[in-house]
XYZ file of C-alpha atoms in Angstrom:
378
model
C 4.630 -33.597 8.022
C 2.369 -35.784 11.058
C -0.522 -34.101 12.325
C -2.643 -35.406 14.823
C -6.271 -34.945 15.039
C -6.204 -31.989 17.232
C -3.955 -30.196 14.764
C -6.757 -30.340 12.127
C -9.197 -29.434 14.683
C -7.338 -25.828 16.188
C -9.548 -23.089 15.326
C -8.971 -20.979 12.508
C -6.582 -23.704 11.266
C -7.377 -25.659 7.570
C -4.780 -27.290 5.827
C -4.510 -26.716 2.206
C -3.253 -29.606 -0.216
C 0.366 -29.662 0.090
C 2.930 -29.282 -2.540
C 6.573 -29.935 -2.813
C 6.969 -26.070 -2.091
C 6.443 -25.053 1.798
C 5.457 -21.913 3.016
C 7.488 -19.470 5.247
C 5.348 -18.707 8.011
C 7.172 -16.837 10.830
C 10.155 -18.954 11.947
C 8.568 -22.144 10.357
C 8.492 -23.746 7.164
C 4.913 -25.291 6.885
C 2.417 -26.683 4.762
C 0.093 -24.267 2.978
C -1.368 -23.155 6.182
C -4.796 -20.752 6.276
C -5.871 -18.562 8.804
C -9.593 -17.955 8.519
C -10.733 -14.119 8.334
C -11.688 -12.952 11.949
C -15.204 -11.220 11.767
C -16.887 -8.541 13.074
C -16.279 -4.921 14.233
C -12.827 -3.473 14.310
C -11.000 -0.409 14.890
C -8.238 -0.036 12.569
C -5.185 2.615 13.250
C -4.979 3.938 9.230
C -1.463 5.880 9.150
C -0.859 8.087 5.939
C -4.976 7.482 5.634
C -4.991 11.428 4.159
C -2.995 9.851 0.853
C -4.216 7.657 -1.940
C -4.413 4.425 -0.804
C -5.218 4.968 2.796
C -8.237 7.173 1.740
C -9.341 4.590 -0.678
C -8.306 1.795 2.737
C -10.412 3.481 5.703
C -13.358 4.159 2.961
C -13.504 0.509 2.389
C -13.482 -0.072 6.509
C -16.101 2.463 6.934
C -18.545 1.507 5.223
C -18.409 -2.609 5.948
C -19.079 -0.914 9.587
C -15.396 -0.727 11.110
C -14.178 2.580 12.787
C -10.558 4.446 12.036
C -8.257 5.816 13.711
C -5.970 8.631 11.209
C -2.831 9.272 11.961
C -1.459 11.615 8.926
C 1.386 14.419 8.809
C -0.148 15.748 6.005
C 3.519 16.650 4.600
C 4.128 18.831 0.928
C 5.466 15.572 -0.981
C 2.765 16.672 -3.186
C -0.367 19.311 -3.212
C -1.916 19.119 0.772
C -4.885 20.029 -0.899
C -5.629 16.644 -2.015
C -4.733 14.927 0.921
C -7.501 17.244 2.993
C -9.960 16.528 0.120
C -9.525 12.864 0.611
C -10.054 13.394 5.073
C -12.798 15.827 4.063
C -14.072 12.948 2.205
C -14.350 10.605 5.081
C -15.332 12.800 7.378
C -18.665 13.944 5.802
C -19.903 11.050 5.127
C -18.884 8.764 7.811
C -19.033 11.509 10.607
C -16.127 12.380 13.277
C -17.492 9.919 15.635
C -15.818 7.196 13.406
C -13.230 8.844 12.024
C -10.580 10.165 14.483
C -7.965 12.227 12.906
C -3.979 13.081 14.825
C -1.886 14.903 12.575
C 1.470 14.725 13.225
C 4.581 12.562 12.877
C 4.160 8.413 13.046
C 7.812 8.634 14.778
C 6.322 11.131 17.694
C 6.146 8.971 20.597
C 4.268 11.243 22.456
C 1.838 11.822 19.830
C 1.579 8.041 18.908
C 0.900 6.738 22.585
C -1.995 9.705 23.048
C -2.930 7.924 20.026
C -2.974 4.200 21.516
C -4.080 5.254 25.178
C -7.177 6.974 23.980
C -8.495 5.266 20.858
C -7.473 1.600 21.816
C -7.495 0.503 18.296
C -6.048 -3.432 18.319
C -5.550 -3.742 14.262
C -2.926 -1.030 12.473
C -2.767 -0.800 8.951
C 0.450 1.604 8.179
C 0.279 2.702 4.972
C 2.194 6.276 6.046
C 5.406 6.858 4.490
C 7.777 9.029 2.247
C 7.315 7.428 -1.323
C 9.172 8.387 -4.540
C 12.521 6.427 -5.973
C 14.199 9.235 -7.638
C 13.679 11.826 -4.866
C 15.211 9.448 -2.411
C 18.151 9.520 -4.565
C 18.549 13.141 -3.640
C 17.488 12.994 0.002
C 18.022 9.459 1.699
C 18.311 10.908 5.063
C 13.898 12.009 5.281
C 13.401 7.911 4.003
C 15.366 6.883 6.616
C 13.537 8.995 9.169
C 9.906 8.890 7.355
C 9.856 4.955 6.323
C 12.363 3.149 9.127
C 12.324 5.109 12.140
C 8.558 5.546 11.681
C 7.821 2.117 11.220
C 10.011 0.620 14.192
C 8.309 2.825 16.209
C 4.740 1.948 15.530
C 5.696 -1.985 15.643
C 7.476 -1.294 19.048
C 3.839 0.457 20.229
C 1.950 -2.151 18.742
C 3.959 -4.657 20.796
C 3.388 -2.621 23.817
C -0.612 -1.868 23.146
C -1.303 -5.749 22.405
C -2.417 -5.176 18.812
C -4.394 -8.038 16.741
C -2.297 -7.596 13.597
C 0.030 -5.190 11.880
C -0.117 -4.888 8.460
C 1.885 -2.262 6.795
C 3.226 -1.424 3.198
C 5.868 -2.515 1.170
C 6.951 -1.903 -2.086
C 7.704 -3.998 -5.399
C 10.724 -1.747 -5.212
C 12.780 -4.173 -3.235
C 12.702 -6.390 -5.940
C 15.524 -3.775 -7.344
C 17.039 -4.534 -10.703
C 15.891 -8.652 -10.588
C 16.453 -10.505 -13.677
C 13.482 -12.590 -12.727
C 10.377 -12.471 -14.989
C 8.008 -12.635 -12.546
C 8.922 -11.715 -9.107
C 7.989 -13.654 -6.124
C 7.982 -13.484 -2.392
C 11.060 -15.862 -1.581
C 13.196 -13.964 -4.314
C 16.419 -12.210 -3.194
C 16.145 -9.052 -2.444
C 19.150 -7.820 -0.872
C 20.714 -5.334 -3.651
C 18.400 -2.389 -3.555
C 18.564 0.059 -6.608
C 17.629 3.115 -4.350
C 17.357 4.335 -0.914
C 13.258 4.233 -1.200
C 13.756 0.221 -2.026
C 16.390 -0.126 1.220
C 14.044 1.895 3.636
C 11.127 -0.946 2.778
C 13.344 -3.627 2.745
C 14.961 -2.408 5.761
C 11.114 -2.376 7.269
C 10.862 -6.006 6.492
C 13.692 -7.288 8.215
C 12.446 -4.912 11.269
C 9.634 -6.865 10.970
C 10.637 -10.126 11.229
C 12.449 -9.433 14.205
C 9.753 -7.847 15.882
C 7.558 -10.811 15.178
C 10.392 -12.817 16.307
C 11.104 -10.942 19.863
C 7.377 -10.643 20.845
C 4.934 -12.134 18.548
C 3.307 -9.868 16.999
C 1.359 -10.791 14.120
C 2.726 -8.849 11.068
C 2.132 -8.926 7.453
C 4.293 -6.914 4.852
C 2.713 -6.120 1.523
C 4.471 -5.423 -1.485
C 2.691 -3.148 -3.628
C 3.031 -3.159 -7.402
C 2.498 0.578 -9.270
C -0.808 1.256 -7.535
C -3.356 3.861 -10.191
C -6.725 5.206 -10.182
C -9.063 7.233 -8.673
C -7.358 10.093 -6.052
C -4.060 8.855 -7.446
C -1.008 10.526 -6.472
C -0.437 13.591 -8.534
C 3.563 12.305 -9.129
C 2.638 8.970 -10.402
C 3.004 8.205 -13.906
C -0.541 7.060 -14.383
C -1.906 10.690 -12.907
C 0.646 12.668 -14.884
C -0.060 10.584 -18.188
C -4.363 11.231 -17.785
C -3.460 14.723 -16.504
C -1.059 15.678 -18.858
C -2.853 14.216 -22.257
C -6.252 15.727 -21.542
C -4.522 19.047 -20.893
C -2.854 18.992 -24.283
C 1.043 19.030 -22.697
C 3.658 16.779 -23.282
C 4.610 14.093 -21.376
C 7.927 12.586 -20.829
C 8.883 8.688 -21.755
C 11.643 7.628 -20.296
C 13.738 4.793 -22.498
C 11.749 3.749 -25.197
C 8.451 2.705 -24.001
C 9.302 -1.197 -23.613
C 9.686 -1.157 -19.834
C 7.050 -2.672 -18.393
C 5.151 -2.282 -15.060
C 2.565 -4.211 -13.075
C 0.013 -1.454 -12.902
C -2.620 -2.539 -10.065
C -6.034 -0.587 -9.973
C -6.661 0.697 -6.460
C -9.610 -1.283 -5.512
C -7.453 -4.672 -5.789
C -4.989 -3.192 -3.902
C -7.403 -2.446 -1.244
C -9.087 -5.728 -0.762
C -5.430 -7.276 -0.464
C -4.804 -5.070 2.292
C -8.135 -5.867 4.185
C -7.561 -9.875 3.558
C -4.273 -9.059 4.994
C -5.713 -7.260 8.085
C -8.510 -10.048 8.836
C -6.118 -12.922 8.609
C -3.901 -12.160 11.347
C -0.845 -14.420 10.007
C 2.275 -14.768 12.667
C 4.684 -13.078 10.133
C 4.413 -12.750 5.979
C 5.099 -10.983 3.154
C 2.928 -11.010 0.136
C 2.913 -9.568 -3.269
C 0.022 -7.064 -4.385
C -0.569 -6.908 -7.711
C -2.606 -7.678 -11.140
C 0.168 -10.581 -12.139
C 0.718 -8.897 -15.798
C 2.644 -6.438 -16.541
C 2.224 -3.861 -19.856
C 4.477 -1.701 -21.377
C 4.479 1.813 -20.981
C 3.729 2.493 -24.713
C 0.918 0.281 -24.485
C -0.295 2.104 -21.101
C -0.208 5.254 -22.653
C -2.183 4.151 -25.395
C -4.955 3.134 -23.443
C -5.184 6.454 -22.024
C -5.049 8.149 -25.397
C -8.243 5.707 -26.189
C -10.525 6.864 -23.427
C -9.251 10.363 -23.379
C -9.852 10.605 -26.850
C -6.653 12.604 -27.204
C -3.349 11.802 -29.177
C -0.352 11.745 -26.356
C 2.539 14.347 -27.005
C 5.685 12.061 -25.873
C 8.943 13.527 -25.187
C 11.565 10.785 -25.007
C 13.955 10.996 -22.678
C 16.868 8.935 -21.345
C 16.234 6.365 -18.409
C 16.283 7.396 -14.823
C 18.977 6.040 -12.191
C 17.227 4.080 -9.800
C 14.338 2.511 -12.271
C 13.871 -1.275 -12.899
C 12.867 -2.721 -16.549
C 9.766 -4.348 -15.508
C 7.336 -5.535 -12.215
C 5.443 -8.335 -12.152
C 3.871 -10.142 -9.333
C 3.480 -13.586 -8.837
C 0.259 -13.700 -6.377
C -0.070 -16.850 -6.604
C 0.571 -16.974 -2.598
C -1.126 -14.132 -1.935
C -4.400 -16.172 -3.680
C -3.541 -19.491 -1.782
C -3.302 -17.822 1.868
C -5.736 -14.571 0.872
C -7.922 -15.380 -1.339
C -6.923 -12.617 -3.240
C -7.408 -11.994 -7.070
C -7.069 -8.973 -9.136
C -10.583 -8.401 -10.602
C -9.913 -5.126 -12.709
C -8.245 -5.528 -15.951
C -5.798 -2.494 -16.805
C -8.761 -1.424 -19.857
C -11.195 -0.949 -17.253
C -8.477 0.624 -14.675
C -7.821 3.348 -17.339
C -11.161 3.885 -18.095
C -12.231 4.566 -14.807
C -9.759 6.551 -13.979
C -10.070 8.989 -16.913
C -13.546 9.406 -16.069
C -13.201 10.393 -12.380
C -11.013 13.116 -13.500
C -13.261 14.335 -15.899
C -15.829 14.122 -13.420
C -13.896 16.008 -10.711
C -10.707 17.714 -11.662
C -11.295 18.434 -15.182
C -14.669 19.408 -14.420
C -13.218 22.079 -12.160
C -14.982 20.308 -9.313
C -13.549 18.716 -5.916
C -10.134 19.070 -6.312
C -9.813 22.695 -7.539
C -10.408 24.539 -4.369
C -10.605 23.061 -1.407
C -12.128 24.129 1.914
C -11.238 22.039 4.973
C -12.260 21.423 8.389
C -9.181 19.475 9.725
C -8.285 22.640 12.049
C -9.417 21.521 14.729
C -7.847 18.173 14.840
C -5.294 17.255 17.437
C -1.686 17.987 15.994
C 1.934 17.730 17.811
């Protein structure tokens, strides 16, 4: 590689030592190329920003002084409740002047360019999507629809309303049944183990080729088994916690040896904002802890801080499931910055004690009183 003095001197540019292994950035192979964070005020577009990671996502925005924009169809994957707990949430204590709320469909185009044409938000973090591996088994046709069409038609918008940067979720689901240890970005990924896994790595190659066509800055993040506070209510992690407290059994499937990446929200959140800030030309990065434990192991933690021996019903393995997830982040560290900080102990812990705190307390997710009516829906 020859670089003249004005290379080293574009803004925003530093090079990082280089190694014998380049980087894929957009159409290019490259040095280890970093794109300093852009400051300052911004208003972020938050799809699926009811759920658990995009409540957890625009809280972090909020309060570092950024507005949101929600756009949410509040669907019945799981309990509604708890996704207008988490919008209640945000709207008490940040106020409706900086959180707008749209329920309806991402795919709407109507809806979405009302959305564009009167917020004006240049930076989308799309987090909105149907999620679950076994239920897309039954029903591939709503991932096609909820995860593909969706997304296409937000990156075609974005294109069209000059966004900043267009970060939107993955999944370490792509990574289907790998034989690879540790899984990494420039792994093949073309044999999908269900239709959830295609959809995202469908979303990918969409991507690419929007970044390709226009230029629009787009970062795909592959999320690996995402717990804690607000989790989703179909997750292992929320079932185990839920399940053991409550005295019921829980099911294991296989014999407790396959092993899972399990990434406390609050990591997963500061990937996504280093993401958003850095608005790279096109990448994909993994977002995880970079360890995986075994779901024996997991549920022992949880019988330690629940104080409460687990009642496991084993069960045989489920089509569509991989062995293990684990993320190499080591790019995600070189070009992000990014680091897992909470160790799985601590992840458990806290999450035990927000649901003793809330739901088995009988507090804020027991009965819940909204004020989303009045929010714009199509």
């Amino acid at each position: 590689w020859c670089l003249s003095l004005s290379d080293l001197s574009a803004p925003g540019l530093y090079i990082i030592p280089y190694d014998d292994t380049p980087v894929e950035i957009g159409r290019y192979h490259t040095p280890r190329e970093y794109i300093s964070p852009v400051r300052g005020y911004k208003k972020v577009l938050v799809t699926g920003a009811a759920g658990f990671i995009g409540s957890h996502l625009s809280e972090r925005l909020l309060s570092r002084g950024d507005d949101v924009v929600i756009v949410d169809e509040l669907n019945d994957y799981y309990d509604v409740n708890l996704k207008k707990a988490n919008l209640d949430m945000l709207f008490s204590r940040y106020g409706r002047d900086r959180v707008a709320f749209f329920r309806g469909d991402v795919s709407n185009l109507s809806l979405m360019e009302h959305v564009f044409e009167s917020t004006n938000p240049k930076w989308v973090a799309h987090l909105a999507a149907r999620a679950g591996v076994r239920p897309s088994i039954d029903d591939p046709f709503i991932y096609i629809h909820s995860n593909i069409e969706a997304t296409t038609r937000l990156m075609d918008l974005s294109h069209k309303y000059k966004v900043s940067n267009f970060v939107f979720a993955s999944s370490s689901s792509v990574y289907g049944g790998s034989q690879s240890r540790l899984f990494t970005e420039t792994d093949q990924v073309d044999q999908p183990v269900s239709p959830y896994a295609a959809t995202k790595k469908a979303c990918e190659l969409l991507a690419y080729t929007y970044h390709h066509l226009y230029g629009l800055n787009i970062t795909a993040l592959r999320f690996f088994t995402v717990y804690g506070p607000r989790g989703r209510p179909d997750m292992a992690p929320f079932k185990f916690v839920d399940r053991i407290i409550r005295g019921k059994k829980i099911q294991q499937f296989g014999d407790g040896s396959s092993s899972r990446d399990y990434t406390y929200i609050d990591d997963v959140v500061d990937g996504i904002v280093r993401s958003l800030d850095r608005p790279y030309p096109f990448e994909i990065f993994n977002i995880g802890k970079g360890s995986g434990i075994s779901l024996a192991n997991f549920v022992r933690l949880i019988e330690k801080y629940t104080g409460t021996k687990a009642n496991v019903v084993h069960v045989s393995k489920q089509p569509g499931d991989v062995p293990y997830t684990c993320a190499n982040v080591s790019k995600a560290k070189r070009l992000l910055g990014y680091k897992s900080t909470i160790s799985v102990e601590e992840g458990v812990k806290r999450t035990v004690e927000w649901y003793r705190e809330g739901i088995g307390s009988g507090g804020e997710h027991t009965e819940i009183e909204t004020n989303i009516t009045s929010s714009l829906s199509y």
